[in-house]
Amino acid sequence: MLIAVPDLLDAATLTRVRALVDAGPWADGNATSGHQSALAKRNEQLPEDSAAAREAGGIVLDALAAAPLFVAAALPLKVFPPLFSRYAGGDAFGTHVDNAIRIRRGSDFRIRSDLSATLFLEDPAAYDGGELVIEDRFGERAVKLPAGHMVLYPATSLHRVASVTHGVRTACFFWVQSMVRDEARRRTLFDLDGAVQDVAGRSGHDDPAAIALTGVYHNLLRMWGEA
Ligand code: NI
């Protein structure tokens, strides 16, 4: 399941994040790759311990916590501190799957990557190429969203970043460990959550069906979730 989260960052927040990121100490992106992905990756990243990445990442984490669609879709248990990349001059990232376990360098923070996320930080008209191409059961999906919008996709997916042939693609990326590890269960809970909101919106939160369905939602989450 691919989920677009529109306007995760509003215009003012996007401007703050870009100011921090643009002034950051960019370095070769292979510093953060696993072995397989290092073979295929050509880009720049902000070092994860840099003040720029930490401060901008904190702003992104605050925005995630305030985004109901992200919370409903990801059911986040842990979020990896956001990282920042940029691609220019033919940079690309060939087909790969993200590492299953991510450890933050110099700390004991580790997560299992259930979902991958890309938050676009540049106007798509400002660069050519740079699509995030995700392979799923239905074929390939090319994703290139407006600045401030985010896409969530299963970390199990093969994916790549198409070559950036003009301009600069600046983006934020990170991983989420979900309370619900299994994608089909997560999807079921997301669909049920949407249906509950729909019923409650039309009939009121005290409607017996809305209350009963909310109970089913929480009982499934209790069965499938880890806290
Ligand atoms: Ni990746």
PDB file of N, CA, C and O in Angstrom, residues 84-148:
ATOM      1  N   PHE A  84      18.398  13.303   5.280  1.00  0.00           N
ATOM      2  CA  PHE A  84      18.171  14.220   4.165  1.00  0.00           C
ATOM      3  C   PHE A  84      19.137  13.903   3.036  1.00  0.00           C
ATOM      4  O   PHE A  84      20.323  13.659   3.267  1.00  0.00           O
ATOM      5  N   SER A  85      18.580  13.890   1.815  1.00  0.00           N
ATOM      6  CA  SER A  85      19.406  13.574   0.644  1.00  0.00           C
ATOM      7  C   SER A  85      19.169  14.601  -0.448  1.00  0.00           C
ATOM      8  O   SER A  85      18.128  15.267  -0.480  1.00  0.00           O
ATOM      9  N   ARG A  86      20.149  14.709  -1.323  1.00  0.00           N
ATOM     10  CA  ARG A  86      19.911  15.482  -2.545  1.00  0.00           C
ATOM     11  C   ARG A  86      20.621  14.824  -3.713  1.00  0.00           C
ATOM     12  O   ARG A  86      21.690  14.222  -3.565  1.00  0.00           O
ATOM     13  N   TYR A  87      19.958  14.950  -4.843  1.00  0.00           N
ATOM     14  CA  TYR A  87      20.414  14.337  -6.092  1.00  0.00           C
ATOM     15  C   TYR A  87      20.494  15.431  -7.143  1.00  0.00           C
ATOM     16  O   TYR A  87      19.564  16.221  -7.272  1.00  0.00           O
ATOM     17  N   ALA A  88      21.607  15.433  -7.887  1.00  0.00           N
ATOM     18  CA  ALA A  88      21.787  16.396  -8.977  1.00  0.00           C
ATOM     19  C   ALA A  88      22.771  15.805  -9.975  1.00  0.00           C
ATOM     20  O   ALA A  88      23.458  14.820  -9.671  1.00  0.00           O
ATOM     21  N   GLY A  89      22.820  16.390 -11.162  1.00  0.00           N
ATOM     22  CA  GLY A  89      23.860  16.018 -12.125  1.00  0.00           C
ATOM     23  C   GLY A  89      23.918  14.540 -12.464  1.00  0.00           C
ATOM     24  O   GLY A  89      24.987  13.962 -12.557  1.00  0.00           O
ATOM     25  N   GLY A  90      22.753  13.917 -12.645  1.00  0.00           N
ATOM     26  CA  GLY A  90      22.722  12.501 -13.014  1.00  0.00           C
ATOM     27  C   GLY A  90      22.725  11.549 -11.834  1.00  0.00           C
ATOM     28  O   GLY A  90      22.716  10.325 -12.019  1.00  0.00           O
ATOM     29  N   ASP A  91      22.720  12.066 -10.616  1.00  0.00           N
ATOM     30  CA  ASP A  91      22.658  11.182  -9.438  1.00  0.00           C
ATOM     31  C   ASP A  91      21.407  10.303  -9.486  1.00  0.00           C
ATOM     32  O   ASP A  91      20.350  10.704  -9.982  1.00  0.00           O
ATOM     33  N   ALA A  92      21.521   9.106  -8.935  1.00  0.00           N
ATOM     34  CA  ALA A  92      20.413   8.149  -8.930  1.00  0.00           C
ATOM     35  C   ALA A  92      20.664   7.142  -7.817  1.00  0.00           C
ATOM     36  O   ALA A  92      21.744   7.115  -7.219  1.00  0.00           O
ATOM     37  N   PHE A  93      19.652   6.345  -7.539  1.00  0.00           N
ATOM     38  CA  PHE A  93      19.800   5.259  -6.561  1.00  0.00           C
ATOM     39  C   PHE A  93      19.126   4.054  -7.200  1.00  0.00           C
ATOM     40  O   PHE A  93      17.910   4.046  -7.384  1.00  0.00           O
ATOM     41  N   GLY A  94      19.923   3.061  -7.593  1.00  0.00           N
ATOM     42  CA  GLY A  94      19.401   1.912  -8.313  1.00  0.00           C
ATOM     43  C   GLY A  94      18.484   1.057  -7.459  1.00  0.00           C
ATOM     44  O   GLY A  94      18.332   1.271  -6.241  1.00  0.00           O
ATOM     45  N   THR A  95      17.863   0.073  -8.093  1.00  0.00           N
ATOM     46  CA  THR A  95      16.874  -0.770  -7.420  1.00  0.00           C
ATOM     47  C   THR A  95      17.484  -1.477  -6.209  1.00  0.00           C
ATOM     48  O   THR A  95      18.549  -2.073  -6.297  1.00  0.00           O
ATOM     49  N   HIS A  96      16.789  -1.384  -5.088  1.00  0.00           N
ATOM     50  CA  HIS A  96      17.279  -2.003  -3.841  1.00  0.00           C
ATOM     51  C   HIS A  96      16.108  -2.210  -2.895  1.00  0.00           C
ATOM     52  O   HIS A  96      15.005  -1.706  -3.123  1.00  0.00           O
ATOM     53  N   VAL A  97      16.368  -2.938  -1.838  1.00  0.00           N
ATOM     54  CA  VAL A  97      15.409  -3.022  -0.737  1.00  0.00           C
ATOM     55  C   VAL A  97      16.118  -2.450   0.484  1.00  0.00           C
ATOM     56  O   VAL A  97      17.334  -2.628   0.655  1.00  0.00           O
ATOM     57  N   ASP A  98      15.397  -1.706   1.311  1.00  0.00           N
ATOM     58  CA  ASP A  98      16.024  -1.065   2.468  1.00  0.00           C
ATOM     59  C   ASP A  98      16.402  -2.115   3.510  1.00  0.00           C
ATOM     60  O   ASP A  98      15.744  -3.151   3.636  1.00  0.00           O
ATOM     61  N   ASN A  99      17.449  -1.811   4.267  1.00  0.00           N
ATOM     62  CA  ASN A  99      17.872  -2.728   5.331  1.00  0.00           C
ATOM     63  C   ASN A  99      16.728  -2.984   6.312  1.00  0.00           C
ATOM     64  O   ASN A  99      15.959  -2.071   6.623  1.00  0.00           O
ATOM     65  N   ALA A 100      16.636  -4.213   6.803  1.00  0.00           N
ATOM     66  CA  ALA A 100      15.550  -4.591   7.708  1.00  0.00           C
ATOM     67  C   ALA A 100      15.689  -3.920   9.069  1.00  0.00           C
ATOM     68  O   ALA A 100      14.697  -3.509   9.675  1.00  0.00           O
ATOM     69  N   ILE A 101      16.926  -3.831   9.533  1.00  0.00           N
ATOM     70  CA  ILE A 101      17.170  -3.246  10.855  1.00  0.00           C
ATOM     71  C   ILE A 101      18.049  -2.019  10.667  1.00  0.00           C
ATOM     72  O   ILE A 101      19.079  -2.101   9.980  1.00  0.00           O
ATOM     73  N   ARG A 102      17.621  -0.907  11.232  1.00  0.00           N
ATOM     74  CA  ARG A 102      18.421   0.311  11.139  1.00  0.00           C
ATOM     75  C   ARG A 102      18.887   0.687  12.530  1.00  0.00           C
ATOM     76  O   ARG A 102      18.093   0.716  13.466  1.00  0.00           O
ATOM     77  N   ILE A 103      20.167   0.961  12.637  1.00  0.00           N
ATOM     78  CA  ILE A 103      20.744   1.358  13.919  1.00  0.00           C
ATOM     79  C   ILE A 103      21.283   2.766  13.761  1.00  0.00           C
ATOM     80  O   ILE A 103      21.995   3.051  12.800  1.00  0.00           O
ATOM     81  N   ARG A 104      20.920   3.630  14.675  1.00  0.00           N
ATOM     82  CA  ARG A 104      21.452   4.983  14.607  1.00  0.00           C
ATOM     83  C   ARG A 104      22.878   4.977  15.124  1.00  0.00           C
ATOM     84  O   ARG A 104      23.139   4.520  16.234  1.00  0.00           O
ATOM     85  N   ARG A 105      23.766   5.481  14.276  1.00  0.00           N
ATOM     86  CA  ARG A 105      25.184   5.436  14.603  1.00  0.00           C
ATOM     87  C   ARG A 105      25.459   6.133  15.935  1.00  0.00           C
ATOM     88  O   ARG A 105      24.907   7.195  16.218  1.00  0.00           O
ATOM     89  N   GLY A 106      26.292   5.508  16.753  1.00  0.00           N
ATOM     90  CA  GLY A 106      26.698   6.132  18.008  1.00  0.00           C
ATOM     91  C   GLY A 106      25.623   6.124  19.071  1.00  0.00           C
ATOM     92  O   GLY A 106      25.688   6.885  20.032  1.00  0.00           O
ATOM     93  N   SER A 107      24.589   5.267  18.905  1.00  0.00           N
ATOM     94  CA  SER A 107      23.540   5.216  19.916  1.00  0.00           C
ATOM     95  C   SER A 107      23.033   3.779  19.994  1.00  0.00           C
ATOM     96  O   SER A 107      23.446   2.925  19.216  1.00  0.00           O
ATOM     97  N   ASP A 108      22.131   3.528  20.934  1.00  0.00           N
ATOM     98  CA  ASP A 108      21.536   2.192  20.979  1.00  0.00           C
ATOM     99  C   ASP A 108      20.136   2.197  20.358  1.00  0.00           C
ATOM    100  O   ASP A 108      19.359   1.275  20.564  1.00  0.00           O
ATOM    101  N   PHE A 109      19.832   3.253  19.585  1.00  0.00           N
ATOM    102  CA  PHE A 109      18.522   3.326  18.939  1.00  0.00           C
ATOM    103  C   PHE A 109      18.514   2.415  17.722  1.00  0.00           C
ATOM    104  O   PHE A 109      19.326   2.557  16.820  1.00  0.00           O
ATOM    105  N   ARG A 110      17.614   1.453  17.724  1.00  0.00           N
ATOM    106  CA  ARG A 110      17.480   0.567  16.570  1.00  0.00           C
ATOM    107  C   ARG A 110      16.007   0.303  16.295  1.00  0.00           C
ATOM    108  O   ARG A 110      15.195   0.245  17.222  1.00  0.00           O
ATOM    109  N   ILE A 111      15.682   0.165  15.022  1.00  0.00           N
ATOM    110  CA  ILE A 111      14.305  -0.156  14.665  1.00  0.00           C
ATOM    111  C   ILE A 111      14.297  -1.212  13.565  1.00  0.00           C
ATOM    112  O   ILE A 111      15.270  -1.364  12.826  1.00  0.00           O
ATOM    113  N   ARG A 112      13.167  -1.902  13.502  1.00  0.00           N
ATOM    114  CA  ARG A 112      12.886  -2.757  12.347  1.00  0.00           C
ATOM    115  C   ARG A 112      12.150  -1.866  11.348  1.00  0.00           C
ATOM    116  O   ARG A 112      11.172  -1.201  11.718  1.00  0.00           O
ATOM    117  N   SER A 113      12.598  -1.809  10.115  1.00  0.00           N
ATOM    118  CA  SER A 113      11.929  -0.941   9.142  1.00  0.00           C
ATOM    119  C   SER A 113      10.732  -1.687   8.559  1.00  0.00           C
ATOM    120  O   SER A 113      10.895  -2.640   7.808  1.00  0.00           O
ATOM    121  N   ASP A 114       9.534  -1.255   8.962  1.00  0.00           N
ATOM    122  CA  ASP A 114       8.297  -1.797   8.375  1.00  0.00           C
ATOM    123  C   ASP A 114       7.831  -0.922   7.211  1.00  0.00           C
ATOM    124  O   ASP A 114       7.349  -1.431   6.205  1.00  0.00           O
ATOM    125  N   LEU A 115       7.937   0.386   7.408  1.00  0.00           N
ATOM    126  CA  LEU A 115       7.557   1.323   6.355  1.00  0.00           C
ATOM    127  C   LEU A 115       8.736   2.229   6.032  1.00  0.00           C
ATOM    128  O   LEU A 115       9.520   2.572   6.916  1.00  0.00           O
ATOM    129  N   SER A 116       8.822   2.591   4.768  1.00  0.00           N
ATOM    130  CA  SER A 116       9.769   3.602   4.327  1.00  0.00           C
ATOM    131  C   SER A 116       8.984   4.858   3.986  1.00  0.00           C
ATOM    132  O   SER A 116       7.829   4.772   3.550  1.00  0.00           O
ATOM    133  N   ALA A 117       9.609   6.008   4.180  1.00  0.00           N
ATOM    134  CA  ALA A 117       8.937   7.276   3.895  1.00  0.00           C
ATOM    135  C   ALA A 117       9.871   8.202   3.150  1.00  0.00           C
ATOM    136  O   ALA A 117      11.071   8.259   3.444  1.00  0.00           O
ATOM    137  N   THR A 118       9.324   8.900   2.175  1.00  0.00           N
ATOM    138  CA  THR A 118      10.050   9.979   1.499  1.00  0.00           C
ATOM    139  C   THR A 118       9.197  11.231   1.571  1.00  0.00           C
ATOM    140  O   THR A 118       8.029  11.221   1.179  1.00  0.00           O
ATOM    141  N   LEU A 119       9.791  12.278   2.112  1.00  0.00           N
ATOM    142  CA  LEU A 119       9.138  13.591   2.189  1.00  0.00           C
ATOM    143  C   LEU A 119       9.845  14.493   1.180  1.00  0.00           C
ATOM    144  O   LEU A 119      11.048  14.758   1.311  1.00  0.00           O
ATOM    145  N   PHE A 120       9.104  14.913   0.182  1.00  0.00           N
ATOM    146  CA  PHE A 120       9.696  15.723  -0.890  1.00  0.00           C
ATOM    147  C   PHE A 120       9.861  17.165  -0.408  1.00  0.00           C
ATOM    148  O   PHE A 120       8.954  17.722   0.226  1.00  0.00           O
ATOM    149  N   LEU A 121      11.021  17.749  -0.716  1.00  0.00           N
ATOM    150  CA  LEU A 121      11.332  19.093  -0.213  1.00  0.00           C
ATOM    151  C   LEU A 121      11.617  20.089  -1.333  1.00  0.00           C
ATOM    152  O   LEU A 121      12.067  21.200  -1.066  1.00  0.00           O
ATOM    153  N   GLU A 122      11.366  19.662  -2.583  1.00  0.00           N
ATOM    154  CA  GLU A 122      11.613  20.567  -3.709  1.00  0.00           C
ATOM    155  C   GLU A 122      10.408  20.557  -4.640  1.00  0.00           C
ATOM    156  O   GLU A 122       9.752  19.524  -4.804  1.00  0.00           O
ATOM    157  N   ASP A 123      10.142  21.710  -5.224  1.00  0.00           N
ATOM    158  CA  ASP A 123       9.089  21.839  -6.224  1.00  0.00           C
ATOM    159  C   ASP A 123       9.409  20.896  -7.395  1.00  0.00           C
ATOM    160  O   ASP A 123      10.500  20.979  -7.972  1.00  0.00           O
ATOM    161  N   PRO A 124       8.487  20.002  -7.751  1.00  0.00           N
ATOM    162  CA  PRO A 124       8.786  19.027  -8.813  1.00  0.00           C
ATOM    163  C   PRO A 124       9.098  19.674 -10.158  1.00  0.00           C
ATOM    164  O   PRO A 124       9.765  19.054 -10.997  1.00  0.00           O
ATOM    165  N   ALA A 125       8.650  20.905 -10.347  1.00  0.00           N
ATOM    166  CA  ALA A 125       8.956  21.582 -11.623  1.00  0.00           C
ATOM    167  C   ALA A 125      10.407  22.057 -11.668  1.00  0.00           C
ATOM    168  O   ALA A 125      10.911  22.417 -12.730  1.00  0.00           O
ATOM    169  N   ALA A 126      11.094  22.028 -10.527  1.00  0.00           N
ATOM    170  CA  ALA A 126      12.461  22.571 -10.455  1.00  0.00           C
ATOM    171  C   ALA A 126      13.521  21.535 -10.823  1.00  0.00           C
ATOM    172  O   ALA A 126      14.697  21.864 -10.865  1.00  0.00           O
ATOM    173  N   TYR A 127      13.109  20.266 -11.041  1.00  0.00           N
ATOM    174  CA  TYR A 127      14.108  19.267 -11.438  1.00  0.00           C
ATOM    175  C   TYR A 127      13.469  18.243 -12.372  1.00  0.00           C
ATOM    176  O   TYR A 127      12.258  18.007 -12.309  1.00  0.00           O
ATOM    177  N   ASP A 128      14.284  17.654 -13.201  1.00  0.00           N
ATOM    178  CA  ASP A 128      13.820  16.603 -14.118  1.00  0.00           C
ATOM    179  C   ASP A 128      14.307  15.256 -13.601  1.00  0.00           C
ATOM    180  O   ASP A 128      15.440  15.140 -13.133  1.00  0.00           O
ATOM    181  N   GLY A 129      13.457  14.237 -13.736  1.00  0.00           N
ATOM    182  CA  GLY A 129      13.792  12.920 -13.202  1.00  0.00           C
ATOM    183  C   GLY A 129      13.559  12.924 -11.695  1.00  0.00           C
ATOM    184  O   GLY A 129      12.772  13.705 -11.168  1.00  0.00           O
ATOM    185  N   GLY A 130      14.262  12.011 -11.001  1.00  0.00           N
ATOM    186  CA  GLY A 130      14.162  11.993  -9.550  1.00  0.00           C
ATOM    187  C   GLY A 130      12.902  11.341  -9.009  1.00  0.00           C
ATOM    188  O   GLY A 130      12.628  11.442  -7.806  1.00  0.00           O
ATOM    189  N   GLU A 131      12.138  10.649  -9.879  1.00  0.00           N
ATOM    190  CA  GLU A 131      10.961   9.955  -9.359  1.00  0.00           C
ATOM    191  C   GLU A 131      11.400   8.831  -8.415  1.00  0.00           C
ATOM    192  O   GLU A 131      12.406   8.164  -8.651  1.00  0.00           O
ATOM    193  N   LEU A 132      10.638   8.636  -7.356  1.00  0.00           N
ATOM    194  CA  LEU A 132      10.782   7.444  -6.523  1.00  0.00           C
ATOM    195  C   LEU A 132       9.941   6.359  -7.201  1.00  0.00           C
ATOM    196  O   LEU A 132       8.724   6.505  -7.315  1.00  0.00           O
ATOM    197  N   VAL A 133      10.605   5.314  -7.681  1.00  0.00           N
ATOM    198  CA  VAL A 133       9.894   4.269  -8.426  1.00  0.00           C
ATOM    199  C   VAL A 133       9.789   3.045  -7.523  1.00  0.00           C
ATOM    200  O   VAL A 133      10.804   2.472  -7.114  1.00  0.00           O
ATOM    201  N   ILE A 134       8.560   2.678  -7.204  1.00  0.00           N
ATOM    202  CA  ILE A 134       8.300   1.604  -6.241  1.00  0.00           C
ATOM    203  C   ILE A 134       7.647   0.445  -6.984  1.00  0.00           C
ATOM    204  O   ILE A 134       6.676   0.646  -7.723  1.00  0.00           O
ATOM    205  N   GLU A 135       8.181  -0.744  -6.777  1.00  0.00           N
ATOM    206  CA  GLU A 135       7.580  -1.925  -7.400  1.00  0.00           C
ATOM    207  C   GLU A 135       6.625  -2.563  -6.407  1.00  0.00           C
ATOM    208  O   GLU A 135       7.009  -2.835  -5.269  1.00  0.00           O
ATOM    209  N   ASP A 136       5.395  -2.767  -6.839  1.00  0.00           N
ATOM    210  CA  ASP A 136       4.477  -3.534  -6.002  1.00  0.00           C
ATOM    211  C   ASP A 136       3.810  -4.598  -6.858  1.00  0.00           C
ATOM    212  O   ASP A 136       4.197  -4.802  -8.014  1.00  0.00           O
ATOM    213  N   ARG A 137       2.818  -5.268  -6.295  1.00  0.00           N
ATOM    214  CA  ARG A 137       2.207  -6.389  -7.004  1.00  0.00           C
ATOM    215  C   ARG A 137       1.604  -5.963  -8.328  1.00  0.00           C
ATOM    216  O   ARG A 137       1.367  -6.766  -9.215  1.00  0.00           O
ATOM    217  N   PHE A 138       1.280  -4.674  -8.452  1.00  0.00           N
ATOM    218  CA  PHE A 138       0.586  -4.208  -9.643  1.00  0.00           C
ATOM    219  C   PHE A 138       1.546  -3.587 -10.646  1.00  0.00           C
ATOM    220  O   PHE A 138       1.134  -2.988 -11.620  1.00  0.00           O
ATOM    221  N   GLY A 139       2.842  -3.698 -10.390  1.00  0.00           N
ATOM    222  CA  GLY A 139       3.814  -3.123 -11.314  1.00  0.00           C
ATOM    223  C   GLY A 139       4.569  -1.986 -10.659  1.00  0.00           C
ATOM    224  O   GLY A 139       4.677  -1.931  -9.442  1.00  0.00           O
ATOM    225  N   GLU A 140       5.075  -1.084 -11.489  1.00  0.00           N
ATOM    226  CA  GLU A 140       5.876   0.025 -10.975  1.00  0.00           C
ATOM    227  C   GLU A 140       5.024   1.269 -10.795  1.00  0.00           C
ATOM    228  O   GLU A 140       4.163   1.572 -11.616  1.00  0.00           O
ATOM    229  N   ARG A 141       5.273   1.974  -9.721  1.00  0.00           N
ATOM    230  CA  ARG A 141       4.608   3.257  -9.497  1.00  0.00           C
ATOM    231  C   ARG A 141       5.689   4.314  -9.357  1.00  0.00           C
ATOM    232  O   ARG A 141       6.598   4.168  -8.546  1.00  0.00           O
ATOM    233  N   ALA A 142       5.601   5.364 -10.165  1.00  0.00           N
ATOM    234  CA  ALA A 142       6.573   6.460 -10.090  1.00  0.00           C
ATOM    235  C   ALA A 142       5.955   7.597  -9.286  1.00  0.00           C
ATOM    236  O   ALA A 142       4.857   8.068  -9.602  1.00  0.00           O
ATOM    237  N   VAL A 143       6.637   8.002  -8.237  1.00  0.00           N
ATOM    238  CA  VAL A 143       6.083   8.993  -7.311  1.00  0.00           C
ATOM    239  C   VAL A 143       6.977  10.229  -7.292  1.00  0.00           C
ATOM    240  O   VAL A 143       8.192  10.125  -7.099  1.00  0.00           O
ATOM    241  N   LYS A 144       6.371  11.367  -7.541  1.00  0.00           N
ATOM    242  CA  LYS A 144       7.086  12.655  -7.499  1.00  0.00           C
ATOM    243  C   LYS A 144       6.073  13.682  -7.021  1.00  0.00           C
ATOM    244  O   LYS A 144       5.166  14.046  -7.764  1.00  0.00           O
ATOM    245  N   LEU A 145       6.184  14.076  -5.777  1.00  0.00           N
ATOM    246  CA  LEU A 145       5.128  14.863  -5.137  1.00  0.00           C
ATOM    247  C   LEU A 145       5.561  16.311  -4.922  1.00  0.00           C
ATOM    248  O   LEU A 145       6.753  16.618  -4.913  1.00  0.00           O
ATOM    249  N   PRO A 146       4.581  17.183  -4.710  1.00  0.00           N
ATOM    250  CA  PRO A 146       4.912  18.583  -4.400  1.00  0.00           C
ATOM    251  C   PRO A 146       5.733  18.680  -3.107  1.00  0.00           C
ATOM    252  O   PRO A 146       5.676  17.794  -2.248  1.00  0.00           O
ATOM    253  N   ALA A 147       6.475  19.764  -2.982  1.00  0.00           N
ATOM    254  CA  ALA A 147       7.283  19.991  -1.789  1.00  0.00           C
ATOM    255  C   ALA A 147       6.381  20.038  -0.555  1.00  0.00           C
ATOM    256  O   ALA A 147       5.317  20.677  -0.566  1.00  0.00           O
ATOM    257  N   GLY A 148       6.781  19.322   0.480  1.00  0.00           N
ATOM    258  CA  GLY A 148       5.993  19.262   1.710  1.00  0.00           C
ATOM    259  C   GLY A 148       5.100  18.042   1.794  1.00  0.00           C
ATOM    260  O   GLY A 148       4.524  17.761   2.840  1.00  0.00           O
TER     261      GLY A 148
END
